[in-house]
Short mmCIF file of C-alpha atoms in Angstrom, two decimals:
data_model
loop_
_atom_site.label_atom_id
_atom_site.label_comp_id
_atom_site.label_asym_id
_atom_site.label_seq_id
_atom_site.Cartn_x
_atom_site.Cartn_y
_atom_site.Cartn_z
CA MET A 1 210.91 142.07 188.05
CA MET A 2 210.47 138.30 188.12
CA ILE A 3 211.46 136.52 184.92
CA ILE A 4 209.27 133.53 184.11
CA THR A 5 210.88 130.50 182.48
CA THR A 6 209.91 126.92 181.76
CA ASP A 7 211.44 126.06 185.13
CA ASN A 8 209.37 128.36 187.36
CA ILE A 9 206.19 129.04 185.41
CA VAL A 10 204.17 126.13 186.83
CA GLU A 11 204.78 127.27 190.39
CA TYR A 12 203.96 130.84 189.39
CA VAL A 13 200.62 129.89 187.82
CA LEU A 14 199.62 127.67 190.75
CA LYS A 15 200.57 130.30 193.31
CA ASN A 16 198.83 133.24 191.63
CA THR A 17 195.71 131.70 190.11
CA GLU A 18 193.10 129.05 190.66
CA LEU A 19 192.95 128.05 187.02
CA PHE A 20 194.12 124.49 187.69
CA THR A 21 193.08 122.02 190.37
CA THR A 22 196.15 119.79 190.03
CA ARG A 23 199.88 120.45 190.25
CA GLN A 24 200.69 118.13 187.35
CA LEU A 25 201.15 120.65 184.55
CA CYS A 26 203.12 120.72 181.30
CA VAL A 27 204.85 123.74 179.77
CA GLU A 28 205.67 124.62 176.16
CA ASP A 29 207.65 127.66 175.00
CA ILE A 30 205.81 128.93 171.90
CA SER A 31 207.58 132.28 171.45
CA ASP A 32 210.18 131.29 168.85
CA PHE A 33 210.45 132.74 165.34
CA ASN A 34 210.24 129.63 163.15
CA PRO A 35 208.08 129.75 160.01
CA GLN A 36 208.71 126.05 159.37
CA GLU A 37 206.94 125.30 162.66
CA GLU A 38 204.32 127.99 162.01
CA LYS A 39 205.71 130.42 164.60
CA GLU A 40 206.48 134.10 164.05
CA GLY A 41 207.26 135.63 167.45
CA PHE A 42 209.49 138.69 167.59
CA VAL A 43 208.65 140.63 170.74
CA ASN A 44 207.57 138.70 173.86
CA TYR A 45 207.99 135.50 175.83
CA ILE A 46 204.96 133.24 175.49
CA TYR A 47 204.27 129.91 177.16
CA ARG A 48 201.51 127.35 177.00
CA VAL A 49 200.68 125.79 180.38
CA TYR A 50 198.35 122.82 180.29
CA ASN A 51 197.16 119.46 181.55
CA HIS A 52 194.63 116.96 180.21
CA GLU A 53 191.72 119.21 181.29
CA LYS A 54 192.72 122.77 180.48
CA SER A 55 195.37 124.97 178.86
CA VAL A 56 196.20 128.68 179.04
CA ILE A 57 198.72 131.07 177.52
CA VAL A 58 201.09 133.00 179.78
CA LYS A 59 202.65 136.06 178.19
CA GLN A 60 205.41 138.22 179.65
CA ALA A 61 206.78 141.48 178.31
CA ARG A 62 210.38 142.16 179.27
CA PRO A 63 212.11 145.53 178.98
CA TYR A 64 213.52 144.70 175.55
CA LEU A 65 212.48 143.20 172.23
CA LYS A 66 213.08 139.42 172.35
CA TYR A 67 214.15 138.98 168.73
CA PHE A 68 216.99 141.52 169.02
CA GLY A 69 217.93 140.91 172.65
CA GLU A 70 218.60 143.26 175.56
CA SER A 71 220.32 145.84 173.36
CA TYR A 72 216.89 146.84 171.96
CA THR A 73 215.14 148.32 174.99
CA LEU A 74 211.36 148.45 175.05
CA THR A 75 208.91 149.33 177.81
CA PRO A 76 207.29 146.26 179.38
CA LEU A 77 204.19 148.38 180.09
CA ARG A 78 202.99 147.32 176.65
CA ASN A 79 201.80 144.17 178.37
CA LEU A 80 199.33 146.07 180.55
CA LEU A 81 197.99 148.01 177.57
CA GLU A 82 197.49 144.80 175.64
CA HIS A 83 195.55 143.30 178.54
CA GLU A 84 193.41 146.44 178.80
CA THR A 85 192.60 146.55 175.11
CA LEU A 86 191.71 142.84 175.13
CA LYS A 87 189.20 143.57 177.88
CA LEU A 88 187.85 146.59 176.01
CA ARG A 89 187.51 144.79 172.68
CA GLY A 90 186.04 141.83 174.52
CA GLY A 91 183.14 144.10 175.38
CA ILE A 92 182.67 145.17 171.76
CA VAL A 93 183.43 142.03 169.73
CA PRO A 94 183.73 139.16 172.25
CA GLN A 95 183.34 136.50 169.57
CA TYR A 96 186.65 137.61 168.03
CA THR A 97 188.64 138.41 171.19
CA PRO A 98 190.54 135.95 173.43
CA LYS A 99 189.43 135.80 177.06
CA THR A 100 191.83 137.04 179.75
CA PHE A 101 192.09 135.44 183.19
CA PHE A 102 194.83 137.19 185.17
CA ILE A 103 197.06 140.27 185.13
CA ASP A 104 200.30 140.81 187.09
CA LYS A 105 201.15 144.48 186.60
CA GLU A 106 204.32 144.33 188.68
CA ASN A 107 205.91 141.58 186.59
CA ASN A 108 204.24 142.46 183.26
CA ILE A 109 202.53 139.11 182.90
CA PHE A 110 199.03 138.21 181.86
CA ILE A 111 197.24 134.92 181.29
CA MET A 112 194.78 134.44 178.48
CA GLU A 113 192.78 131.86 176.58
CA ASP A 114 194.75 129.22 174.70
CA LEU A 115 193.78 129.37 171.03
CA SER A 116 195.56 126.20 169.96
CA TYR A 117 192.21 124.80 168.83
CA LEU A 118 192.62 127.27 165.96
CA LYS A 119 195.45 127.75 163.44
CA VAL A 120 197.64 130.75 162.57
CA MET A 121 196.10 132.19 159.44
CA ARG A 122 199.33 133.11 157.64
CA PHE A 123 200.61 129.56 157.58
CA GLN A 124 197.22 128.20 156.58
CA LEU A 125 197.17 130.60 153.64
CA ASN A 126 200.64 129.34 152.72
CA LYS A 127 199.04 125.88 152.51
CA MET A 128 196.29 127.20 150.20
CA MET A 129 193.48 126.86 152.75
CA TYR A 130 190.14 128.64 152.24
CA PHE A 131 188.23 130.49 154.96
CA PRO A 132 184.76 131.36 153.63
CA LYS A 133 183.62 133.28 156.73
CA PHE A 134 186.78 135.31 157.29
CA SER A 135 185.90 138.39 155.22
CA LYS A 136 182.66 138.89 157.11
CA GLN A 137 184.32 138.21 160.47
CA ILE A 138 187.22 140.62 159.98
CA GLY A 139 184.97 143.28 158.46
CA GLU A 140 182.73 143.15 161.51
CA TYR A 141 185.68 143.06 163.91
CA LEU A 142 187.34 146.13 162.39
CA ALA A 143 184.22 148.21 161.79
CA LYS A 144 182.79 147.70 165.28
CA SER A 145 186.16 148.09 167.00
CA ASN A 146 186.74 151.32 165.10
CA PHE A 147 183.29 152.82 165.47
CA TYR A 148 182.74 152.09 169.16
CA THR A 149 186.12 153.51 170.20
CA SER A 150 185.68 156.64 168.09
CA GLU A 151 184.20 160.02 168.86
CA LEU A 152 181.36 159.15 166.50
CA TYR A 153 179.99 157.08 169.38
CA LEU A 154 181.86 158.09 172.55
CA ASP A 155 181.41 161.41 174.30
CA ALA A 156 184.37 163.72 173.77
CA GLU A 157 185.76 163.34 177.30
CA THR A 158 185.77 159.52 177.15
CA HIS A 159 187.42 159.66 173.74
CA ARG A 160 190.16 161.93 175.09
CA LEU A 161 190.65 159.57 178.05
CA LEU A 162 191.18 156.69 175.63
CA GLN A 163 193.76 158.75 173.78
CA ALA A 164 195.55 159.53 177.04
CA SER A 165 195.39 155.95 178.32
CA PHE A 166 196.70 154.37 175.11
CA ILE A 167 199.54 156.69 174.15
CA ASN A 168 201.87 153.65 173.99
CA ALA A 169 204.80 155.79 172.86
CA ASP A 170 207.48 153.09 172.58
CA MET A 171 205.40 150.68 170.51
CA ARG A 172 204.07 153.50 168.35
CA SER A 173 207.59 154.65 167.58
CA ILE A 174 208.44 151.17 166.28
CA MET A 175 205.54 151.18 163.82
CA GLU A 176 206.04 154.83 162.89
CA ASN A 177 209.41 153.78 161.55
CA ALA A 178 209.06 150.09 160.72
CA ALA A 179 206.01 150.53 158.48
CA PHE A 180 207.15 153.62 156.58
CA ILE A 181 210.94 154.07 156.56
CA ARG A 182 213.03 151.52 154.70
CA GLY A 183 215.68 149.87 156.86
CA ALA A 184 214.58 151.65 160.03
CA PHE A 185 213.63 148.45 161.87
CA ALA A 186 215.12 145.50 159.97
CA GLU A 187 218.31 145.86 157.96
CA ILE A 188 218.22 145.47 154.20
CA ASP A 189 219.46 142.12 152.89
CA TYR A 190 222.20 143.27 150.52
CA ASN A 191 223.43 139.66 150.34
CA THR A 192 220.25 138.35 148.74
CA PRO A 193 221.07 135.70 146.09
CA ASN A 194 219.09 137.57 143.45
CA LYS A 195 220.89 140.82 142.79
CA ARG A 196 218.43 141.79 140.06
CA LEU A 197 215.60 141.80 142.57
CA LEU A 198 217.72 143.91 144.90
CA ASN A 199 218.42 146.30 142.02
CA VAL A 200 214.68 146.62 141.30
CA SER A 201 214.06 147.44 144.94
CA GLU A 202 216.92 149.94 145.00
CA ARG A 203 215.55 151.68 141.91
CA VAL A 204 212.11 151.96 143.47
CA TRP A 205 213.51 153.37 146.71
CA SER A 206 215.73 155.84 144.87
CA LYS A 207 212.61 157.69 143.71
CA GLU A 208 211.93 160.81 145.74
CA GLU A 209 208.20 160.48 145.09
CA ILE A 210 208.14 157.03 146.78
CA ILE A 211 209.87 158.33 149.90
CA LEU A 212 207.62 161.40 149.95
CA GLU A 213 204.40 159.36 149.73
CA CYS A 214 205.58 157.01 152.48
CA TYR A 215 206.17 160.01 154.72
CA LYS A 216 202.71 161.32 153.87
CA MET A 217 201.20 158.02 155.00
CA ARG A 218 203.40 158.10 158.10
CA ASP A 219 202.07 161.56 158.91
CA ILE A 220 198.48 160.26 158.79
CA PHE A 221 199.46 157.32 161.00
CA MET A 222 201.15 159.55 163.56
CA LYS A 223 198.61 162.37 163.81
CA ARG A 224 195.12 160.93 163.36
CA GLY A 225 193.69 159.60 166.63
CA GLU A 226 190.27 158.53 165.37
CA CYS A 227 189.83 155.19 167.13
CA LEU A 228 191.64 152.47 169.05
CA ILE A 229 193.57 150.44 166.48
CA HIS A 230 195.28 147.07 166.76
CA GLY A 231 198.46 148.51 165.26
CA ASP A 232 199.98 145.23 164.04
CA LEU A 233 197.14 143.37 162.37
CA HIS A 234 198.66 140.83 160.01
CA THR A 235 197.78 137.23 159.28
CA SER A 236 200.18 135.84 161.91
CA ASN A 237 198.05 137.59 164.54
CA ILE A 238 194.84 135.92 163.40
CA PHE A 239 193.85 132.49 164.70
CA ILE A 240 191.20 130.83 162.60
CA ASP A 241 189.33 127.78 161.37
CA CYS A 242 186.40 127.41 158.98
CA ASP A 243 183.95 128.85 161.51
CA ARG A 244 185.85 130.86 164.14
CA MET A 245 188.35 133.72 164.26
CA LYS A 246 190.28 135.31 167.12
CA ILE A 247 192.66 138.29 167.01
CA ILE A 248 195.81 138.32 169.18
CA ASP A 249 198.93 140.43 169.92
CA MET A 250 197.45 143.87 170.58
CA GLU A 251 200.48 145.37 172.31
CA TYR A 252 200.89 148.04 169.59
CA THR A 253 197.42 149.38 170.33
CA PHE A 254 196.87 153.15 170.36
CA MET A 255 194.47 155.73 168.99
CA GLY A 256 195.09 155.93 165.26
CA PRO A 257 193.37 156.24 161.87
CA TYR A 258 190.37 154.08 160.94
CA SER A 259 192.21 152.88 157.84
CA PHE A 260 195.48 151.54 159.22
CA ASP A 261 194.52 148.08 160.45
CA MET A 262 192.74 147.10 157.25
CA GLY A 263 195.53 148.47 155.08
CA TYR A 264 198.20 146.66 157.07
CA LEU A 265 196.23 143.42 156.81
CA ILE A 266 195.50 143.75 153.10
CA ALA A 267 199.27 143.96 152.55
CA ASN A 268 199.47 140.28 153.51
CA PHE A 269 196.87 139.33 150.92
CA VAL A 270 198.77 141.22 148.23
CA SER A 271 201.94 139.36 149.21
CA GLN A 272 200.12 136.00 149.20
CA PHE A 273 198.63 136.83 145.79
CA SER A 274 202.12 137.62 144.48
CA ALA A 275 203.54 134.42 145.98
CA PHE A 276 200.84 132.11 144.61
CA THR A 277 201.19 133.62 141.17
CA PHE A 278 204.65 132.04 140.97
CA LYS A 279 204.53 128.86 143.08
CA SER A 280 205.76 126.37 140.48
CA ASN A 281 204.98 123.32 142.64
CA ILE A 282 201.21 123.93 142.27
CA GLY A 283 199.05 123.33 139.20
CA GLU A 284 198.07 126.39 137.14
CA GLU A 285 194.34 126.01 137.73
CA GLN A 286 194.79 125.60 141.50
CA LYS A 287 197.09 128.64 141.63
CA GLU A 288 194.72 130.81 139.68
CA ASN A 289 191.72 129.77 141.75
CA TYR A 290 193.58 130.63 144.93
CA CYS A 291 194.78 133.97 143.56
CA CYS A 292 191.14 134.80 142.76
CA TYR A 293 190.17 133.79 146.29
CA LEU A 294 192.83 136.09 147.79
CA LEU A 295 191.72 139.07 145.71
CA ASN A 296 188.07 138.35 146.44
CA THR A 297 188.93 138.30 150.15
CA ILE A 298 190.41 141.80 149.84
CA LYS A 299 187.24 142.98 148.11
CA GLU A 300 184.90 141.35 150.63
CA MET A 301 186.87 142.54 153.67
CA TYR A 302 186.42 146.09 152.49
CA GLU A 303 182.76 145.64 151.58
CA TYR A 304 181.90 144.01 154.91
CA TYR A 305 183.73 146.77 156.75
CA VAL A 306 181.61 149.38 154.98
CA HIS A 307 178.46 147.33 155.66
CA TYR A 308 179.09 147.07 159.40
CA PHE A 309 180.33 150.65 159.67
CA ASN A 310 177.07 151.80 158.06
CA GLU A 311 175.12 149.56 160.43
CA CYS A 312 176.85 151.04 163.48
CA TRP A 313 176.36 154.54 162.07
CA GLU A 314 172.62 154.07 161.64
CA LYS A 315 172.18 152.44 165.04
CA ASP A 316 174.52 154.33 167.38
CA LEU A 317 175.82 157.54 165.80
CA LYS A 318 175.71 160.49 168.17
CA GLU A 319 172.71 162.71 167.54
CA GLU A 320 174.80 165.80 166.83
CA TYR A 321 176.20 164.20 163.65
CA ARG A 322 172.98 162.83 162.18
CA SER A 323 172.08 166.05 160.41
CA VAL A 324 175.53 166.55 158.85
CA LYS A 325 174.99 165.52 155.23
CA GLY A 326 177.89 163.82 153.49
CA TYR A 327 179.91 163.31 156.67
CA LYS A 328 179.91 159.49 156.56
CA GLU A 329 180.65 159.49 152.82
CA SER A 330 183.67 161.76 153.34
CA ILE A 331 185.03 159.38 156.00
CA LEU A 332 184.64 156.34 153.75
CA ASP A 333 186.10 158.09 150.68
CA THR A 334 189.23 158.93 152.63
CA PHE A 335 189.24 155.45 154.15
CA LEU A 336 189.73 153.64 150.82
CA SER A 337 192.67 155.71 149.59
CA GLU A 338 194.39 155.43 152.97
CA VAL A 339 193.84 151.66 153.13
CA ILE A 340 195.56 151.35 149.75
CA GLY A 341 198.44 153.57 150.85
CA PHE A 342 199.02 151.76 154.14
CA ALA A 343 198.94 148.37 152.38
CA ALA A 344 201.56 149.54 149.89
CA CYS A 345 203.90 150.92 152.56
CA ALA A 346 203.66 147.81 154.75
CA ASN A 347 204.67 145.49 151.89
CA MET A 348 207.36 147.65 150.34
CA ILE A 349 209.18 148.18 153.62
CA ARG A 350 209.41 144.49 154.54
CA LEU A 351 210.58 143.19 151.16
CA ILE A 352 214.35 142.61 150.86
CA SER A 353 214.91 142.81 154.61
CA LEU A 354 216.72 140.52 157.01
CA ALA A 355 213.56 140.11 159.12
CA GLY A 356 212.15 137.60 156.68
CA TYR A 357 208.68 137.39 155.20
CA PRO A 358 207.00 133.96 155.68
CA ASP A 359 204.62 134.53 152.75
CA TYR A 360 207.69 134.25 150.50
CA ASP A 361 210.16 132.37 152.70
CA VAL A 362 208.21 129.10 152.33
CA MET A 363 208.65 129.16 148.55
CA GLU A 364 210.93 126.33 147.46
CA GLU A 365 212.44 127.79 144.28
CA MET A 366 214.53 130.96 144.54
CA ALA A 367 213.43 132.15 141.08
CA ASP A 368 209.76 131.81 142.09
CA LYS A 369 210.38 133.73 145.30
CA CYS A 370 212.22 136.54 143.55
CA ASN A 371 209.56 136.89 140.86
CA ALA A 372 206.84 136.99 143.52
CA GLN A 373 208.64 139.69 145.47
CA GLY A 374 209.28 141.62 142.28
CA LEU A 375 205.57 141.53 141.42
CA SER A 376 204.69 142.79 144.88
CA ILE A 377 207.12 145.70 144.50
CA VAL A 378 205.46 146.72 141.24
CA ILE A 379 201.93 146.44 142.70
CA ASP A 380 202.89 148.29 145.89
CA GLN A 381 204.59 151.11 144.01
CA PHE A 382 201.55 151.67 141.82
CA MET A 383 199.13 151.57 144.77
CA LEU A 384 201.18 154.06 146.76
CA LEU A 385 201.52 156.59 143.94
CA ASN A 386 197.95 156.28 142.62
CA ARG A 387 195.92 155.65 145.78
CA SER A 388 193.87 158.84 145.53
CA LYS A 389 192.86 158.03 141.94
CA ILE A 390 191.42 154.60 142.79
CA LYS A 391 187.74 155.17 143.51
CA SER A 392 186.45 151.68 144.31
CA ILE A 393 187.66 148.36 145.66
CA ASP A 394 186.66 146.73 142.35
CA GLU A 395 188.95 149.14 140.53
CA LEU A 396 191.82 148.18 142.84
CA ILE A 397 191.30 144.47 142.10
CA HIS A 398 191.29 145.08 138.34
CA ILE A 399 194.47 147.15 138.62
CA ILE A 400 196.27 144.38 140.53
CA LEU A 401 195.29 141.85 137.86
CA ASP A 402 196.39 144.17 135.04
CA ILE A 403 199.75 144.79 136.72
CA ARG A 404 200.29 141.05 137.13
CA LYS A 405 199.46 140.40 133.48
CA ASP A 406 201.93 143.04 132.31
CA TYR A 407 204.59 141.86 134.77
CA ILE A 408 204.40 138.25 133.59
CA LYS A 409 204.62 139.37 129.97
CA ASN A 410 207.41 141.93 130.28
CA THR A 411 209.21 142.04 133.60
CA LEU A 412 209.95 138.55 134.96
CA LEU A 413 213.22 138.41 136.91
CA LYS A 414 215.58 135.75 135.55
#
């Protein structure tokens, strides 16, 4: 297997593609984990190759996870699956999917569109930026991606072929543990400066009911192959501006539950809401306005998903299901409670870990950061344990606001 580096990548691109007409190219390694520079790369080696006319991204998967080094082995075939799912999603939602230009199966390399004309959403949220079209865009992306890779639309044989083609066992096993089992992927930070926050987290995770409910959500994640999911959809994998949105990093893709991607993404908005509640370097009115925006985004994401799912259902549902009364409603009822459960698990697992969490890591005051993480723990715990009782997205928003009010009054970490 050839290893691409900043030294040989120009020659590789010129030899294997006709993307550039000149040999005068520049190279930038953009695969570092560095929240201060708005980078959050853990898994692969990613380079930007460019000149004054054009730029592309070259991505290589090596047989290990970059962040942890060669001791953490990982199949490089994830690269091929990512390329294939980009092509597939490009046929369903091209406006939200980066273009691909080249695939090298032997060396686990592919070349795709450079999205540097957009910004990484997570770090823009950290800066209190607003994206008025995002809820509609992500709702459409998720609903159409889900519906058109499900058996609601595909014939049974094609659906089974998708399941077989996107087993993606190694990447699945990471998420099956990382998103549901505390400490399974990133070690717990027992040296955190705020021992009270650590104690709160320890108390939460000492509850058998918390562990049980996480395993219940894990069971859904592992066993329900309803549609082709992204598998790692968080705000660092969304490139965006006021008008456009593109989704990247689909190497965790496999056939999973409709609800996982939205739940995993909503977790980031809960963490941002918790962080902005306590950012003491921002005026109270600005903070509150942005917290309202974050919660409204959660609400609208869900509502647009339901809108576009209904639209796909009416337009392209297989004939055999059209006479089954209540079928769509049963899917959407289950969808909401699972979204809430997946969001809770994703946040609870990552808090107090050595992997870092940029939503909180950018906070300047340690007390603010600890209070924000503490609020998230309380919200996540409630969502996980009460997900089946929450019957609407509006009810969820009201619950989050009530929990925050009570937390500020009674439970601030000093």
